[in-house]
């Protein structure tokens, strides 16, 4: 059964055609998520919207409890996550208003819990392909249907923030071959992988980061102006992508996102202990129960 989690800014949960919408409080062994989760149905598909920074945008990127957010979505039965994220552009041919279905990340964050597995159970999952190609194809196709072209693939640098980058950093990330820059998708993508949830970022460009000679340095007011326009197109994109994702989901993910723990846990059953077993009831319940 498909349930699509949508992590993103406010306004996204006003999709036309939603039914049975209600806010739900979810507590987790990792603490409290950024906000309540808005559950609804779109046709036959279950959706769960989580405002990443809280509804009033009071949680900064370093303060987000990423583990609680992903655990809460897993607990609600989410199988697939669309991360709808504002970002800066590191490429001349991605002006504000461009959308990118990200396929790689560079992680420059340094102050965030990045694994569910610790204190009694250790796991090592692959992050070689951090997003799910099946979801990527669905959002690219939905972009074609809604008149918002979505570039198929691109590298997203995650910085710690909350400050924007220096010019030296921005030029460095361009040399590294990254196309977009934001503050939140790591460790979110890592944790979704550990929780066996397919994950796909839709990066929505709000500004040319500060490398661009002809643009002003990044300013929140300018970012918000573009963000509002992007949000309208993001809603249409999600509304078209959701049924495609539900239809394309076979019993299991063809890329194996939903089975990564079969081969990842290194601590043998007899050595597993501490608080880990109880804490991992949702994230690793599939493998721990069997
Ligand atoms: C509003 S500018 C900076 C802010 O925007 C992005 O948020 P999100 O990824 O949640 O869409 C970026 O990562 C920063 O947190
Ligand atoms: N230039 C930028 N850098 C980091 N995060 C962003 N979010 C939106 N624009 C950004």
PDB file of C-alpha atoms and ligand atoms in Angstrom:
ATOM      1  CA  UNK A   1       0.000   0.000   0.000  1.00  0.00           C
ATOM      2  CA  UNK A   2       1.508   3.303  -1.099  1.00  0.00           C
ATOM      3  CA  UNK A   3       1.547   6.271   1.249  1.00  0.00           C
ATOM      4  CA  UNK A   4       3.402   9.333  -0.020  1.00  0.00           C
ATOM      5  CA  UNK A   5       5.076  11.641   2.472  1.00  0.00           C
ATOM      6  CA  UNK A   6       5.605  15.216   1.331  1.00  0.00           C
ATOM      7  CA  UNK A   7       8.149  17.219   3.290  1.00  0.00           C
ATOM      8  CA  UNK A   8       8.125  20.882   2.432  1.00  0.00           C
ATOM      9  CA  UNK A   9       6.977  24.379   2.981  1.00  0.00           C
ATOM     10  CA  UNK A  10       3.596  25.753   3.876  1.00  0.00           C
ATOM     11  CA  UNK A  11       0.908  25.935   1.214  1.00  0.00           C
ATOM     12  CA  UNK A  12       1.703  22.533  -0.217  1.00  0.00           C
ATOM     13  CA  UNK A  13      -1.099  20.856   1.701  1.00  0.00           C
ATOM     14  CA  UNK A  14      -3.735  22.968  -0.068  1.00  0.00           C
ATOM     15  CA  UNK A  15      -3.783  20.606  -3.058  1.00  0.00           C
ATOM     16  CA  UNK A  16      -7.095  20.678  -4.908  1.00  0.00           C
ATOM     17  CA  UNK A  17      -9.045  17.437  -4.600  1.00  0.00           C
ATOM     18  CA  UNK A  18      -7.765  16.334  -1.181  1.00  0.00           C
ATOM     19  CA  UNK A  19     -10.272  14.490   1.012  1.00  0.00           C
ATOM     20  CA  UNK A  20     -10.308  13.332   4.660  1.00  0.00           C
ATOM     21  CA  UNK A  21      -7.695  15.948   5.594  1.00  0.00           C
ATOM     22  CA  UNK A  22      -6.739  16.217   9.271  1.00  0.00           C
ATOM     23  CA  UNK A  23      -3.691  17.124  11.365  1.00  0.00           C
ATOM     24  CA  UNK A  24      -2.237  14.331  13.476  1.00  0.00           C
ATOM     25  CA  UNK A  25       0.255  14.488  16.357  1.00  0.00           C
ATOM     26  CA  UNK A  26       2.964  11.822  16.224  1.00  0.00           C
ATOM     27  CA  UNK A  27       5.554  11.256  18.966  1.00  0.00           C
ATOM     28  CA  UNK A  28       8.634   9.148  18.297  1.00  0.00           C
ATOM     29  CA  UNK A  29      11.440   7.501  20.291  1.00  0.00           C
ATOM     30  CA  UNK A  30      13.703  10.143  18.732  1.00  0.00           C
ATOM     31  CA  UNK A  31      11.644  13.063  19.991  1.00  0.00           C
ATOM     32  CA  UNK A  32       9.085  15.413  18.484  1.00  0.00           C
ATOM     33  CA  UNK A  33       8.812  16.086  14.729  1.00  0.00           C
ATOM     34  CA  UNK A  34       8.869  19.638  13.333  1.00  0.00           C
ATOM     35  CA  UNK A  35       5.064  19.829  13.483  1.00  0.00           C
ATOM     36  CA  UNK A  36       1.906  17.770  13.331  1.00  0.00           C
ATOM     37  CA  UNK A  37       1.447  15.817  10.112  1.00  0.00           C
ATOM     38  CA  UNK A  38      -1.429  16.591   7.732  1.00  0.00           C
ATOM     39  CA  UNK A  39      -2.943  13.330   6.488  1.00  0.00           C
ATOM     40  CA  UNK A  40      -5.271  13.262   3.504  1.00  0.00           C
ATOM     41  CA  UNK A  41      -6.257  11.254   0.448  1.00  0.00           C
ATOM     42  CA  UNK A  42      -5.931  12.191  -3.190  1.00  0.00           C
ATOM     43  CA  UNK A  43      -8.146   9.765  -5.075  1.00  0.00           C
ATOM     44  CA  UNK A  44      -6.945   6.343  -3.904  1.00  0.00           C
ATOM     45  CA  UNK A  45      -3.575   7.549  -2.638  1.00  0.00           C
ATOM     46  CA  UNK A  46      -2.726   8.302   1.001  1.00  0.00           C
ATOM     47  CA  UNK A  47      -0.660  11.421   1.581  1.00  0.00           C
ATOM     48  CA  UNK A  48       1.144  12.706   4.677  1.00  0.00           C
ATOM     49  CA  UNK A  49       2.433  16.326   4.636  1.00  0.00           C
ATOM     50  CA  UNK A  50       5.099  17.447   7.093  1.00  0.00           C
ATOM     51  CA  UNK A  51       6.090  21.144   7.277  1.00  0.00           C
ATOM     52  CA  UNK A  52       9.858  20.786   7.658  1.00  0.00           C
ATOM     53  CA  UNK A  53      10.413  24.035   9.552  1.00  0.00           C
ATOM     54  CA  UNK A  54       7.037  23.930  11.351  1.00  0.00           C
ATOM     55  CA  UNK A  55       3.955  25.827  10.174  1.00  0.00           C
ATOM     56  CA  UNK A  56       5.307  29.169  11.431  1.00  0.00           C
ATOM     57  CA  UNK A  57       8.831  28.496  10.039  1.00  0.00           C
ATOM     58  CA  UNK A  58      10.293  28.621  13.554  1.00  0.00           C
ATOM     59  CA  UNK A  59      12.715  25.675  13.303  1.00  0.00           C
ATOM     60  CA  UNK A  60      16.052  26.431  11.657  1.00  0.00           C
ATOM     61  CA  UNK A  61      17.823  23.825   9.469  1.00  0.00           C
ATOM     62  CA  UNK A  62      20.214  22.736  12.272  1.00  0.00           C
ATOM     63  CA  UNK A  63      17.390  22.531  14.826  1.00  0.00           C
ATOM     64  CA  UNK A  64      15.173  20.242  12.730  1.00  0.00           C
ATOM     65  CA  UNK A  65      14.822  16.853  14.400  1.00  0.00           C
ATOM     66  CA  UNK A  66      15.382  14.908  11.176  1.00  0.00           C
ATOM     67  CA  UNK A  67      15.229  11.539  12.935  1.00  0.00           C
ATOM     68  CA  UNK A  68      11.868  12.321  14.523  1.00  0.00           C
ATOM     69  CA  UNK A  69      10.524  13.565  11.178  1.00  0.00           C
ATOM     70  CA  UNK A  70      11.481  10.423   9.261  1.00  0.00           C
ATOM     71  CA  UNK A  71      10.526   8.066  12.097  1.00  0.00           C
ATOM     72  CA  UNK A  72       7.095   9.742  12.363  1.00  0.00           C
ATOM     73  CA  UNK A  73       6.460   9.339   8.627  1.00  0.00           C
ATOM     74  CA  UNK A  74       7.553   5.684   8.789  1.00  0.00           C
ATOM     75  CA  UNK A  75       5.267   5.146  11.781  1.00  0.00           C
ATOM     76  CA  UNK A  76       2.331   6.449   9.683  1.00  0.00           C
ATOM     77  CA  UNK A  77       3.111   3.930   6.940  1.00  0.00           C
ATOM     78  CA  UNK A  78       4.855   6.276   4.486  1.00  0.00           C
ATOM     79  CA  UNK A  79       6.545   4.283   1.707  1.00  0.00           C
ATOM     80  CA  UNK A  80       7.759   7.132  -0.533  1.00  0.00           C
ATOM     81  CA  UNK A  81       8.919  10.673   0.265  1.00  0.00           C
ATOM     82  CA  UNK A  82       8.917  13.708  -1.989  1.00  0.00           C
ATOM     83  CA  UNK A  83      11.140  16.384  -0.501  1.00  0.00           C
ATOM     84  CA  UNK A  84       9.991  19.718  -1.917  1.00  0.00           C
ATOM     85  CA  UNK A  85      12.881  22.074  -1.221  1.00  0.00           C
ATOM     86  CA  UNK A  86      13.821  25.660  -1.906  1.00  0.00           C
ATOM     87  CA  UNK A  87      17.414  26.003  -3.085  1.00  0.00           C
ATOM     88  CA  UNK A  88      19.985  28.286  -4.642  1.00  0.00           C
ATOM     89  CA  UNK A  89      21.325  27.713  -8.148  1.00  0.00           C
ATOM     90  CA  UNK A  90      24.999  27.034  -8.839  1.00  0.00           C
ATOM     91  CA  UNK A  91      24.477  26.858 -12.618  1.00  0.00           C
ATOM     92  CA  UNK A  92      23.875  29.638 -15.137  1.00  0.00           C
ATOM     93  CA  UNK A  93      21.265  27.537 -16.976  1.00  0.00           C
ATOM     94  CA  UNK A  94      19.149  27.001 -13.822  1.00  0.00           C
ATOM     95  CA  UNK A  95      17.632  30.449 -13.205  1.00  0.00           C
ATOM     96  CA  UNK A  96      15.176  31.130 -10.354  1.00  0.00           C
ATOM     97  CA  UNK A  97      11.981  29.199 -11.037  1.00  0.00           C
ATOM     98  CA  UNK A  98      13.816  26.095 -12.327  1.00  0.00           C
ATOM     99  CA  UNK A  99      12.978  22.693 -10.834  1.00  0.00           C
ATOM    100  CA  UNK A 100      15.519  19.843 -10.525  1.00  0.00           C
ATOM    101  CA  UNK A 101      14.893  16.192  -9.623  1.00  0.00           C
ATOM    102  CA  UNK A 102      18.111  15.686  -7.650  1.00  0.00           C
ATOM    103  CA  UNK A 103      20.043  12.425  -7.998  1.00  0.00           C
ATOM    104  CA  UNK A 104      23.167  13.128  -5.901  1.00  0.00           C
ATOM    105  CA  UNK A 105      24.148  14.986  -2.740  1.00  0.00           C
ATOM    106  CA  UNK A 106      27.283  16.475  -1.255  1.00  0.00           C
ATOM    107  CA  UNK A 107      26.921  16.725   2.514  1.00  0.00           C
ATOM    108  CA  UNK A 108      28.639  19.674   4.221  1.00  0.00           C
ATOM    109  CA  UNK A 109      26.503  19.527   7.367  1.00  0.00           C
ATOM    110  CA  UNK A 110      28.274  18.878  10.652  1.00  0.00           C
ATOM    111  CA  UNK A 111      25.859  19.432  13.543  1.00  0.00           C
ATOM    112  CA  UNK A 112      23.063  16.904  12.970  1.00  0.00           C
ATOM    113  CA  UNK A 113      22.273  13.374  14.078  1.00  0.00           C
ATOM    114  CA  UNK A 114      22.588  11.358  10.880  1.00  0.00           C
ATOM    115  CA  UNK A 115      21.762   7.766  11.806  1.00  0.00           C
ATOM    116  CA  UNK A 116      19.037   5.852  13.617  1.00  0.00           C
ATOM    117  CA  UNK A 117      21.487   3.057  14.359  1.00  0.00           C
ATOM    118  CA  UNK A 118      23.643   3.552  17.463  1.00  0.00           C
ATOM    119  CA  UNK A 119      24.004   2.484  21.099  1.00  0.00           C
ATOM    120  CA  UNK A 120      23.450  -1.234  20.660  1.00  0.00           C
ATOM    121  CA  UNK A 121      22.856  -1.711  16.955  1.00  0.00           C
ATOM    122  CA  UNK A 122      25.023  -0.629  14.037  1.00  0.00           C
ATOM    123  CA  UNK A 123      24.010  -0.593  10.360  1.00  0.00           C
ATOM    124  CA  UNK A 124      25.772   0.583   7.206  1.00  0.00           C
ATOM    125  CA  UNK A 125      23.474   1.303   4.262  1.00  0.00           C
ATOM    126  CA  UNK A 126      24.612   2.289   0.772  1.00  0.00           C
ATOM    127  CA  UNK A 127      24.180   5.936  -0.232  1.00  0.00           C
ATOM    128  CA  UNK A 128      25.646   5.450  -3.721  1.00  0.00           C
ATOM    129  CA  UNK A 129      22.259   6.271  -5.260  1.00  0.00           C
ATOM    130  CA  UNK A 130      20.656   8.453  -2.576  1.00  0.00           C
ATOM    131  CA  UNK A 131      17.373   9.121  -4.392  1.00  0.00           C
ATOM    132  CA  UNK A 132      14.903   6.697  -5.977  1.00  0.00           C
ATOM    133  CA  UNK A 133      14.963   6.546  -9.799  1.00  0.00           C
ATOM    134  CA  UNK A 134      11.309   5.413  -9.846  1.00  0.00           C
ATOM    135  CA  UNK A 135      10.167   8.556  -8.001  1.00  0.00           C
ATOM    136  CA  UNK A 136      12.461  10.698 -10.130  1.00  0.00           C
ATOM    137  CA  UNK A 137      10.829   9.405 -13.319  1.00  0.00           C
ATOM    138  CA  UNK A 138       7.389  10.157 -11.840  1.00  0.00           C
ATOM    139  CA  UNK A 139       8.196  13.780 -10.983  1.00  0.00           C
ATOM    140  CA  UNK A 140       9.909  14.404 -14.326  1.00  0.00           C
ATOM    141  CA  UNK A 141       6.822  13.038 -16.130  1.00  0.00           C
ATOM    142  CA  UNK A 142       4.498  15.082 -13.893  1.00  0.00           C
ATOM    143  CA  UNK A 143       6.547  18.179 -14.755  1.00  0.00           C
ATOM    144  CA  UNK A 144       5.916  17.518 -18.449  1.00  0.00           C
ATOM    145  CA  UNK A 145       2.171  17.240 -17.801  1.00  0.00           C
ATOM    146  CA  UNK A 146       1.939  20.428 -15.734  1.00  0.00           C
ATOM    147  CA  UNK A 147       4.108  22.734 -17.866  1.00  0.00           C
ATOM    148  CA  UNK A 148       6.901  22.923 -15.282  1.00  0.00           C
ATOM    149  CA  UNK A 149       9.971  21.284 -16.803  1.00  0.00           C
ATOM    150  CA  UNK A 150      11.857  19.279 -14.160  1.00  0.00           C
ATOM    151  CA  UNK A 151      15.519  18.612 -14.934  1.00  0.00           C
ATOM    152  CA  UNK A 152      16.263  14.910 -14.617  1.00  0.00           C
ATOM    153  CA  UNK A 153      19.254  14.713 -12.256  1.00  0.00           C
ATOM    154  CA  UNK A 154      21.550  17.156 -10.493  1.00  0.00           C
ATOM    155  CA  UNK A 155      23.763  17.396  -7.427  1.00  0.00           C
ATOM    156  CA  UNK A 156      22.518  19.225  -4.299  1.00  0.00           C
ATOM    157  CA  UNK A 157      25.090  20.538  -1.803  1.00  0.00           C
ATOM    158  CA  UNK A 158      23.711  20.654   1.732  1.00  0.00           C
ATOM    159  CA  UNK A 159      25.271  23.337   3.908  1.00  0.00           C
ATOM    160  CA  UNK A 160      24.764  23.644   7.657  1.00  0.00           C
ATOM    161  CA  UNK A 161      23.342  27.181   7.482  1.00  0.00           C
ATOM    162  CA  UNK A 162      21.426  29.051   8.637  1.00  0.00           C
ATOM    163  CA  UNK A 163      23.680  31.641   6.983  1.00  0.00           C
ATOM    164  CA  UNK A 164      24.042  31.549   3.199  1.00  0.00           C
ATOM    165  CA  UNK A 165      27.472  30.719   1.743  1.00  0.00           C
ATOM    166  CA  UNK A 166      30.502  32.925   1.248  1.00  0.00           C
ATOM    167  CA  UNK A 167      31.519  33.643  -2.348  1.00  0.00           C
ATOM    168  CA  UNK A 168      34.594  31.410  -1.945  1.00  0.00           C
ATOM    169  CA  UNK A 169      32.366  28.516  -0.829  1.00  0.00           C
ATOM    170  CA  UNK A 170      29.864  29.119  -3.611  1.00  0.00           C
ATOM    171  CA  UNK A 171      32.639  29.061  -6.269  1.00  0.00           C
ATOM    172  CA  UNK A 172      34.087  25.908  -4.678  1.00  0.00           C
ATOM    173  CA  UNK A 173      30.740  24.060  -4.896  1.00  0.00           C
ATOM    174  CA  UNK A 174      30.504  25.021  -8.573  1.00  0.00           C
ATOM    175  CA  UNK A 175      33.972  23.544  -9.137  1.00  0.00           C
ATOM    176  CA  UNK A 176      32.795  20.367  -7.428  1.00  0.00           C
ATOM    177  CA  UNK A 177      30.151  20.051 -10.130  1.00  0.00           C
ATOM    178  CA  UNK A 178      27.087  20.699  -7.950  1.00  0.00           C
ATOM    179  CA  UNK A 179      24.031  22.360  -9.505  1.00  0.00           C
ATOM    180  CA  UNK A 180      21.924  23.409  -6.483  1.00  0.00           C
ATOM    181  CA  UNK A 181      22.463  24.326  -2.836  1.00  0.00           C
ATOM    182  CA  UNK A 182      20.225  24.068   0.210  1.00  0.00           C
ATOM    183  CA  UNK A 183      20.325  23.446   3.955  1.00  0.00           C
ATOM    184  CA  UNK A 184      18.063  20.497   4.687  1.00  0.00           C
ATOM    185  CA  UNK A 185      18.174  17.443   2.446  1.00  0.00           C
ATOM    186  CA  UNK A 186      21.022  15.871   4.365  1.00  0.00           C
ATOM    187  CA  UNK A 187      20.709  14.013   6.678  1.00  0.00           C
ATOM    188  CA  UNK A 188      17.065  13.644   5.613  1.00  0.00           C
ATOM    189  CA  UNK A 189      17.982  11.453   2.620  1.00  0.00           C
ATOM    190  CA  UNK A 190      20.340   9.307   4.745  1.00  0.00           C
ATOM    191  CA  UNK A 191      17.634   8.685   7.335  1.00  0.00           C
ATOM    192  CA  UNK A 192      14.967   7.896   4.745  1.00  0.00           C
ATOM    193  CA  UNK A 193      17.339   5.289   3.289  1.00  0.00           C
ATOM    194  CA  UNK A 194      17.921   3.744   6.745  1.00  0.00           C
ATOM    195  CA  UNK A 195      14.155   3.687   7.282  1.00  0.00           C
ATOM    196  CA  UNK A 196      13.716   1.897   3.918  1.00  0.00           C
ATOM    197  CA  UNK A 197      11.618   4.742   2.483  1.00  0.00           C
ATOM    198  CA  UNK A 198      12.091   5.713  -1.182  1.00  0.00           C
ATOM    199  CA  UNK A 199      13.208   9.374  -1.269  1.00  0.00           C
ATOM    200  CA  UNK A 200      13.260  11.985  -4.011  1.00  0.00           C
ATOM    201  CA  UNK A 201      14.146  15.671  -3.826  1.00  0.00           C
ATOM    202  CA  UNK A 202      12.467  18.239  -6.020  1.00  0.00           C
ATOM    203  CA  UNK A 203      14.800  21.242  -5.733  1.00  0.00           C
ATOM    204  CA  UNK A 204      12.992  24.478  -6.561  1.00  0.00           C
ATOM    205  CA  UNK A 205      15.417  27.269  -7.406  1.00  0.00           C
ATOM    206  CA  UNK A 206      14.715  30.591  -5.671  1.00  0.00           C
ATOM    207  CA  UNK A 207      17.986  32.457  -6.382  1.00  0.00           C
ATOM    208  CA  UNK A 208      21.403  32.306  -7.997  1.00  0.00           C
ATOM    209  CA  UNK A 209      23.630  31.778  -4.977  1.00  0.00           C
ATOM    210  CA  UNK A 210      26.227  34.536  -4.364  1.00  0.00           C
ATOM    211  CA  UNK A 211      28.712  33.284  -7.035  1.00  0.00           C
ATOM    212  CA  UNK A 212      26.696  35.021  -9.770  1.00  0.00           C
ATOM    213  CA  UNK A 213      28.325  38.375 -10.665  1.00  0.00           C
ATOM    214  CA  UNK A 214      25.171  39.969 -12.088  1.00  0.00           C
ATOM    215  CA  UNK A 215      22.905  39.108  -9.146  1.00  0.00           C
ATOM    216  CA  UNK A 216      22.547  40.662  -5.720  1.00  0.00           C
ATOM    217  CA  UNK A 217      23.797  38.549  -2.782  1.00  0.00           C
ATOM    218  CA  UNK A 218      21.052  36.161  -1.598  1.00  0.00           C
ATOM    219  CA  UNK A 219      18.340  37.854   0.459  1.00  0.00           C
ATOM    220  CA  UNK A 220      15.410  36.185   2.204  1.00  0.00           C
ATOM    221  CA  UNK A 221      12.852  38.688   0.865  1.00  0.00           C
ATOM    222  CA  UNK A 222      13.838  37.903  -2.744  1.00  0.00           C
ATOM    223  CA  UNK A 223      13.875  34.167  -1.992  1.00  0.00           C
ATOM    224  CA  UNK A 224      10.337  34.353  -0.584  1.00  0.00           C
ATOM    225  CA  UNK A 225       8.980  36.143  -3.666  1.00  0.00           C
ATOM    226  CA  UNK A 226      10.151  33.314  -5.951  1.00  0.00           C
ATOM    227  CA  UNK A 227       9.219  30.668  -3.396  1.00  0.00           C
ATOM    228  CA  UNK A 228       5.541  31.684  -3.505  1.00  0.00           C
ATOM    229  CA  UNK A 229       5.413  31.341  -7.281  1.00  0.00           C
ATOM    230  CA  UNK A 230       7.300  28.011  -7.084  1.00  0.00           C
ATOM    231  CA  UNK A 231       4.774  26.749  -4.484  1.00  0.00           C
ATOM    232  CA  UNK A 232       1.853  27.068  -6.915  1.00  0.00           C
ATOM    233  CA  UNK A 233       3.711  24.985  -9.492  1.00  0.00           C
ATOM    234  CA  UNK A 234       4.884  22.551  -6.788  1.00  0.00           C
ATOM    235  CA  UNK A 235       1.278  21.855  -5.799  1.00  0.00           C
ATOM    236  CA  UNK A 236       0.366  20.989  -9.392  1.00  0.00           C
ATOM    237  CA  UNK A 237       3.473  18.833  -9.679  1.00  0.00           C
ATOM    238  CA  UNK A 238       2.682  16.857  -6.510  1.00  0.00           C
ATOM    239  CA  UNK A 239      -0.954  16.396  -7.564  1.00  0.00           C
ATOM    240  CA  UNK A 240       0.196  14.834 -10.860  1.00  0.00           C
ATOM    241  CA  UNK A 241       3.151  12.902  -9.446  1.00  0.00           C
ATOM    242  CA  UNK A 242       1.212  11.206  -6.614  1.00  0.00           C
ATOM    243  CA  UNK A 243      -1.043   8.970  -8.744  1.00  0.00           C
ATOM    244  CA  UNK A 244       1.932   8.126 -10.992  1.00  0.00           C
ATOM    245  CA  UNK A 245       3.972   7.064  -7.957  1.00  0.00           C
ATOM    246  CA  UNK A 246       1.113   4.985  -6.590  1.00  0.00           C
ATOM    247  CA  UNK A 247       0.599   3.326  -9.989  1.00  0.00           C
ATOM    248  CA  UNK A 248       4.313   2.674 -10.530  1.00  0.00           C
ATOM    249  CA  UNK A 249       4.817   1.065  -7.123  1.00  0.00           C
ATOM    250  CA  UNK A 250       5.084  -2.655  -7.548  1.00  0.00           C
ATOM    251  CA  UNK A 251       4.936  -4.738  -4.364  1.00  0.00           C
ATOM    252  CA  UNK A 252       8.544  -3.793  -3.761  1.00  0.00           C
ATOM    253  CA  UNK A 253      10.788  -0.987  -5.031  1.00  0.00           C
ATOM    254  CA  UNK A 254      12.695  -2.207  -8.133  1.00  0.00           C
ATOM    255  CA  UNK A 255      15.783  -0.369  -6.860  1.00  0.00           C
ATOM    256  CA  UNK A 256      15.696  -2.049  -3.456  1.00  0.00           C
ATOM    257  CA  UNK A 257      15.186   1.110  -1.352  1.00  0.00           C
ATOM    258  CA  UNK A 258      12.627  -0.757   0.775  1.00  0.00           C
ATOM    259  CA  UNK A 259      14.899  -3.711   1.570  1.00  0.00           C
ATOM    260  CA  UNK A 260      18.267  -2.098   2.384  1.00  0.00           C
ATOM    261  CA  UNK A 261      18.313  -3.395   5.954  1.00  0.00           C
ATOM    262  CA  UNK A 262      18.388  -7.020   4.716  1.00  0.00           C
ATOM    263  CA  UNK A 263      22.146  -6.631   4.297  1.00  0.00           C
ATOM    264  CA  UNK A 264      23.064  -3.582   6.386  1.00  0.00           C
ATOM    265  CA  UNK A 265      22.919  -4.517  10.084  1.00  0.00           C
ATOM    266  CA  UNK A 266      26.337  -5.624  11.262  1.00  0.00           C
ATOM    267  CA  UNK A 267      25.581  -6.240  14.966  1.00  0.00           C
ATOM    268  CA  UNK A 268      24.590  -9.933  15.366  1.00  0.00           C
ATOM    269  CA  UNK A 269      21.215 -10.587  17.049  1.00  0.00           C
ATOM    270  CA  UNK A 270      22.801 -11.847  20.272  1.00  0.00           C
ATOM    271  CA  UNK A 271      24.874  -8.686  20.659  1.00  0.00           C
ATOM    272  CA  UNK A 272      22.084  -6.190  19.950  1.00  0.00           C
ATOM    273  CA  UNK A 273      21.123  -4.292  23.034  1.00  0.00           C
ATOM    274  CA  UNK A 274      20.888  -1.048  24.874  1.00  0.00           C
ATOM    275  CA  UNK A 275      17.863   1.021  23.929  1.00  0.00           C
ATOM    276  CA  UNK A 276      18.305   0.282  20.251  1.00  0.00           C
ATOM    277  CA  UNK A 277      15.713  -2.471  19.826  1.00  0.00           C
ATOM    278  CA  UNK A 278      12.867  -0.477  21.340  1.00  0.00           C
ATOM    279  CA  UNK A 279      13.838   2.738  19.539  1.00  0.00           C
ATOM    280  CA  UNK A 280      13.979   1.018  16.155  1.00  0.00           C
ATOM    281  CA  UNK A 281      10.486  -0.511  16.280  1.00  0.00           C
ATOM    282  CA  UNK A 282       9.235   1.565  13.338  1.00  0.00           C
ATOM    283  CA  UNK A 283      12.414   2.208  11.349  1.00  0.00           C
ATOM    284  CA  UNK A 284      13.673  -1.382  11.409  1.00  0.00           C
ATOM    285  CA  UNK A 285      10.521  -3.233  12.473  1.00  0.00           C
ATOM    286  CA  UNK A 286      10.422  -5.214   9.219  1.00  0.00           C
ATOM    287  CA  UNK A 287      13.763  -6.915   9.852  1.00  0.00           C
ATOM    288  CA  UNK A 288      13.673  -7.016  13.644  1.00  0.00           C
ATOM    289  CA  UNK A 289      10.316  -8.806  13.800  1.00  0.00           C
ATOM    290  CA  UNK A 290      11.253 -11.499  11.292  1.00  0.00           C
TER     291      UNK A 290
HETATM  292  C1  LIG B   1      14.107  30.314   2.736  1.00  0.00           C
HETATM  293  S1  LIG B   1      15.794  30.356   2.346  1.00  0.00           S
HETATM  294  C2  LIG B   1      16.673  29.066   3.200  1.00  0.00           C
HETATM  295  C3  LIG B   1      15.918  27.803   3.513  1.00  0.00           C
HETATM  296  O1  LIG B   1      15.195  27.382   2.352  1.00  0.00           O
HETATM  297  C4  LIG B   1      15.432  26.025   2.182  1.00  0.00           C
HETATM  298  O2  LIG B   1      14.507  25.312   2.990  1.00  0.00           O
HETATM  299  P1  LIG B   1      13.888  23.898   2.593  1.00  0.00           P
HETATM  300  O3  LIG B   1      15.025  23.027   2.189  1.00  0.00           O
HETATM  301  O4  LIG B   1      13.195  23.406   3.819  1.00  0.00           O
HETATM  302  O5  LIG B   1      12.918  24.156   1.453  1.00  0.00           O
HETATM  303  C5  LIG B   1      16.882  25.892   2.619  1.00  0.00           C
HETATM  304  O6  LIG B   1      17.323  24.580   2.763  1.00  0.00           O
HETATM  305  C6  LIG B   1      16.892  26.708   3.855  1.00  0.00           C
HETATM  306  O7  LIG B   1      16.463  25.973   4.983  1.00  0.00           O
HETATM  307  N1  LIG B   2      21.343  30.172  -1.926  1.00  0.00           N
HETATM  308  C1  LIG B   2      20.882  29.299  -1.030  1.00  0.00           C
HETATM  309  N2  LIG B   2      21.747  28.618  -0.230  1.00  0.00           N
HETATM  310  C2  LIG B   2      21.285  27.723   0.664  1.00  0.00           C
HETATM  311  N3  LIG B   2      19.984  27.452   0.856  1.00  0.00           N
HETATM  312  C3  LIG B   2      19.102  28.107   0.101  1.00  0.00           C
HETATM  313  N4  LIG B   2      17.770  28.050   0.057  1.00  0.00           N
HETATM  314  C4  LIG B   2      17.335  28.904  -0.887  1.00  0.00           C
HETATM  315  N5  LIG B   2      18.382  29.532  -1.461  1.00  0.00           N
HETATM  316  C5  LIG B   2      19.504  29.048  -0.873  1.00  0.00           C
END
